CSV table of C-alpha atoms in Angstrom, one decimal:
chain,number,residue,atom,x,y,z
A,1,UNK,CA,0.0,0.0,0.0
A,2,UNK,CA,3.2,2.9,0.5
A,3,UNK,CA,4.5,1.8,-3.0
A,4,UNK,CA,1.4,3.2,-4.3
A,5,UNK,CA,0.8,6.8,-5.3
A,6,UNK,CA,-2.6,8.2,-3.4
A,7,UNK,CA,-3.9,11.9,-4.6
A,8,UNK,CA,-2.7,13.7,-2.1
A,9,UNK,CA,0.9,12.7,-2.7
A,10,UNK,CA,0.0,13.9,-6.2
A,11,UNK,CA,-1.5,17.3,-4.5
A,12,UNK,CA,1.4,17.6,-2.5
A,13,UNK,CA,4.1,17.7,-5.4
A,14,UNK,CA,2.1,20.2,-7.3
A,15,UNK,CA,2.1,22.6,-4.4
A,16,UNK,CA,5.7,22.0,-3.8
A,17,UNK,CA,6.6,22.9,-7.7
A,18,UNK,CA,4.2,25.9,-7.2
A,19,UNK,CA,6.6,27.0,-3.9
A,20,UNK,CA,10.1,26.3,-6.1
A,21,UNK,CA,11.3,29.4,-7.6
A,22,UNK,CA,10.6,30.0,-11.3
A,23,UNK,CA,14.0,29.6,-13.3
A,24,UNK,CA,15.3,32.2,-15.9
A,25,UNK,CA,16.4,30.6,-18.8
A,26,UNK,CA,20.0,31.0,-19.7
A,27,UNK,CA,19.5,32.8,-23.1
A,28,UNK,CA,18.2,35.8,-20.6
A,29,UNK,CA,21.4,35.2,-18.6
A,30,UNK,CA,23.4,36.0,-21.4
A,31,UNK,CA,21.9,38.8,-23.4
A,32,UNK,CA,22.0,41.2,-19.8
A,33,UNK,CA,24.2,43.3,-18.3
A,34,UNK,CA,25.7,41.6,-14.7
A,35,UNK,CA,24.9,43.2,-12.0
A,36,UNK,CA,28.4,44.1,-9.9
A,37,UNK,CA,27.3,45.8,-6.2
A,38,UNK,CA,24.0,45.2,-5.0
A,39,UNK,CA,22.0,44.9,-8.5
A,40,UNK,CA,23.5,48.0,-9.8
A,41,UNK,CA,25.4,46.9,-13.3
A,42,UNK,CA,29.1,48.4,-14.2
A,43,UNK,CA,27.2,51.1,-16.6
A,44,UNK,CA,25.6,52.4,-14.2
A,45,UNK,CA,28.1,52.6,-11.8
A,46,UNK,CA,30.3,54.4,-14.0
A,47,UNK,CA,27.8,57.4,-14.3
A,48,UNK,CA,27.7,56.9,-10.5
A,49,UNK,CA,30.8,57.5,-9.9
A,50,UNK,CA,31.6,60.0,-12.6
A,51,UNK,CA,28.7,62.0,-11.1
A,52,UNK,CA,30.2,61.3,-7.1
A,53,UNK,CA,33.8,61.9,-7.2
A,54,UNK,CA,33.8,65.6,-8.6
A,55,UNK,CA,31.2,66.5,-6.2
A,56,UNK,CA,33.5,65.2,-3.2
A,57,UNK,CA,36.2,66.6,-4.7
A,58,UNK,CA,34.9,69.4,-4.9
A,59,UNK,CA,33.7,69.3,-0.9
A,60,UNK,CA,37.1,68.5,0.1
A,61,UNK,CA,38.4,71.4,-1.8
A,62,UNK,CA,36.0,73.3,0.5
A,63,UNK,CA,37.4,72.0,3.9
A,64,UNK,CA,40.6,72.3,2.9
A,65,UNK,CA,39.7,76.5,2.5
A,66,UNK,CA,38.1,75.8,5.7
A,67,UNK,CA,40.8,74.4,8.0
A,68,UNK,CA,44.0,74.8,5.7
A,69,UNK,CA,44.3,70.8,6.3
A,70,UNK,CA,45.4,68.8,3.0
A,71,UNK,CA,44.4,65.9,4.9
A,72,UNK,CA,40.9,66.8,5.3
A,73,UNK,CA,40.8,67.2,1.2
A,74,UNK,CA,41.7,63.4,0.7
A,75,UNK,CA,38.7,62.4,3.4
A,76,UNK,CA,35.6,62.6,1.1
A,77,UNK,CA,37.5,62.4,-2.3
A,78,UNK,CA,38.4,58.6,-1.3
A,79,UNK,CA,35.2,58.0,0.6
A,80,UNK,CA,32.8,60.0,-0.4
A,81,UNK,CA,32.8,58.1,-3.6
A,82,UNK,CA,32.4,54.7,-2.0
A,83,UNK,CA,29.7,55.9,0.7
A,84,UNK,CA,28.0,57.6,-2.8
A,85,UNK,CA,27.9,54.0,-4.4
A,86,UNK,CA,27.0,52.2,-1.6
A,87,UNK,CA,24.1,54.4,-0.9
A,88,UNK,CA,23.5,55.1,-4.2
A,89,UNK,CA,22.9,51.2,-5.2
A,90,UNK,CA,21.1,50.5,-2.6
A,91,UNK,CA,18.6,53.7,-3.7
A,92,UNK,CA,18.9,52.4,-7.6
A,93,UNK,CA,18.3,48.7,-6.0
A,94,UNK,CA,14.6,49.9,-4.7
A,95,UNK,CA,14.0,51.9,-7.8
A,96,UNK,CA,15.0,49.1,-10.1
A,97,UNK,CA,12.3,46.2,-8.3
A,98,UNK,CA,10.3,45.0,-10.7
A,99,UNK,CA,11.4,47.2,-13.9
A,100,UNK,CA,12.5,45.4,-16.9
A,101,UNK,CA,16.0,45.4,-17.9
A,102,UNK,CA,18.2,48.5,-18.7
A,103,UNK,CA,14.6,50.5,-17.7
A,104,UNK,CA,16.1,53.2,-16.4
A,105,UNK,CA,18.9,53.5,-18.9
A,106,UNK,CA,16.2,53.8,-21.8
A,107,UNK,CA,14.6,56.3,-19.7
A,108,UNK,CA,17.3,58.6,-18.8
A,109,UNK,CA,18.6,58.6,-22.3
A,110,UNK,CA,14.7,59.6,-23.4
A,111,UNK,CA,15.1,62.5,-20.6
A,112,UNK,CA,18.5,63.5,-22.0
A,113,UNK,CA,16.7,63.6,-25.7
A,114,UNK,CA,13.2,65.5,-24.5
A,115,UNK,CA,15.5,68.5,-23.3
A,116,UNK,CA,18.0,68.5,-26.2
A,117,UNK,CA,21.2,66.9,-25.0
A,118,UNK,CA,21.4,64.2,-27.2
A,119,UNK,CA,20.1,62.4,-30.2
A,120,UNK,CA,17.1,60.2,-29.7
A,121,UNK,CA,17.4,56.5,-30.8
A,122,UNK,CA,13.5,55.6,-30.2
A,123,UNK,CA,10.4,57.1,-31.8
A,124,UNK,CA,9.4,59.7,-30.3
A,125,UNK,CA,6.5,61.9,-31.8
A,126,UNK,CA,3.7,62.4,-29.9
A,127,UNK,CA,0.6,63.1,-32.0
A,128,UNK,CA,-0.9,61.8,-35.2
A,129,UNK,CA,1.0,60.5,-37.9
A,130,UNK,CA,0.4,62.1,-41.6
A,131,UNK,CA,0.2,59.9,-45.1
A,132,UNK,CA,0.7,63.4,-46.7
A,133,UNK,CA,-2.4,63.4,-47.6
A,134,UNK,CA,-6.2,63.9,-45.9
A,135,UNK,CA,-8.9,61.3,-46.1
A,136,UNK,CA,-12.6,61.8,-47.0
A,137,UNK,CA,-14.4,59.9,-44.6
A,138,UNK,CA,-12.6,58.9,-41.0
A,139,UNK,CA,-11.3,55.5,-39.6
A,140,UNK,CA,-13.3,54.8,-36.4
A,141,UNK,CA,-16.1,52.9,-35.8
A,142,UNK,CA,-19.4,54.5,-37.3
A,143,UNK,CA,-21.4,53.5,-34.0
A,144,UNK,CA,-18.9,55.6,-31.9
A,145,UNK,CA,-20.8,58.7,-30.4
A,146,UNK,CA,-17.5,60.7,-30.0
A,147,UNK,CA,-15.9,59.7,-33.3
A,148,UNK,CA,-18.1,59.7,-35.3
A,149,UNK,CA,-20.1,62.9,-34.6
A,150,UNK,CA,-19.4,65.1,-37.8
A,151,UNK,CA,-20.6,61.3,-39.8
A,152,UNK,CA,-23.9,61.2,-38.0
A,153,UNK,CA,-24.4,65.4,-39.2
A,154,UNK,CA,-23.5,64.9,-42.3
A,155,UNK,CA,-26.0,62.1,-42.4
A,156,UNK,CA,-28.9,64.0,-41.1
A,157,UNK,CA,-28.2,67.1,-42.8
A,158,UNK,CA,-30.1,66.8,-46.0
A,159,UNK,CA,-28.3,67.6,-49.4
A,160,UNK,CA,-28.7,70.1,-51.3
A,161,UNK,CA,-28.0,69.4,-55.4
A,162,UNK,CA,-26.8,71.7,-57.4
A,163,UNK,CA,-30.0,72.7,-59.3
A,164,UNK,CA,-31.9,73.4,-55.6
A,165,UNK,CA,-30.2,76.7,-55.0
């Protein structure tokens, strides 16, 4: 009687493989970015740190007007940076959660396009699209109230032939 399977073994498996985590396959694996400090990839640490190491450069410069230390300048330009990425990835890490991959890069570089800093690579007029030429009658639905308004006028308007006038 043990040897034999019973239905709730059978319920039992399916609600284990509905626990296990669901596997990416490795084709994903390969076509992403890895991620290098706490989900953040090596791109964007780059801008990161591009972005972090003038500005605590530029604060040490500041205490070093302050106090006349040297000393005091090498404090945040060789920790600032680190603290900045450490901080900074764990900030990207809860903005990133459930976004698709390279999200944010897409959208930055959209951001940089919309106010003129670089060139777009994505489609991006907003409004209708022209054939170059206008159309005599229009493409939505002839039951739509809101579409379809200027149809239903010319329909009730009665016309006038050319011999009426």
């Amino acid at each position: 009687m043990s040897g034999t399977p019973t239905a709730s073994d059978d319920t039992q498996r399916s609600a284990e493989r509905s626990q296990a985590p669901e596997r990416v396959p490795l084709t994903h694996r390969v076509n992403v970015e890895p991620s290098v400090l706490r989900g953040m990839t090596v791109t964007e640490a780059k801008v990161m740190a591009a972005i972090s190491i003038p500005v605590c450069l530029l604060l040490g410069v500041v205490l070093l007007l302050f106090t006349g230390l040297w000393q005091l300048m090498l404090l945040p330009a060789i920790f600032g940076p680190i603290a900045a990425l450490w901080f900074g990835s764990a900030k990207l890490q809860d903005l990133k959660r459930g976004r698709p991959d390279g999200y944010y890069t897409q959208a930055l570089h959209l951001w940089f396009a919309r106010k003129g800093l670089s060139k777009s690579r994505f489609l991006t007029h907003h409004g209708q699209w022209s054939l170059g030429r206008s159309l005599p009658f229009s493409l939505s639905h002839p039951l739509d109230p809101q579409a379809g308004r200027s149809l239903w006028r010319r329909l009730a308007r009665p016309r006038r032939t050319p011999h009426e006038s």
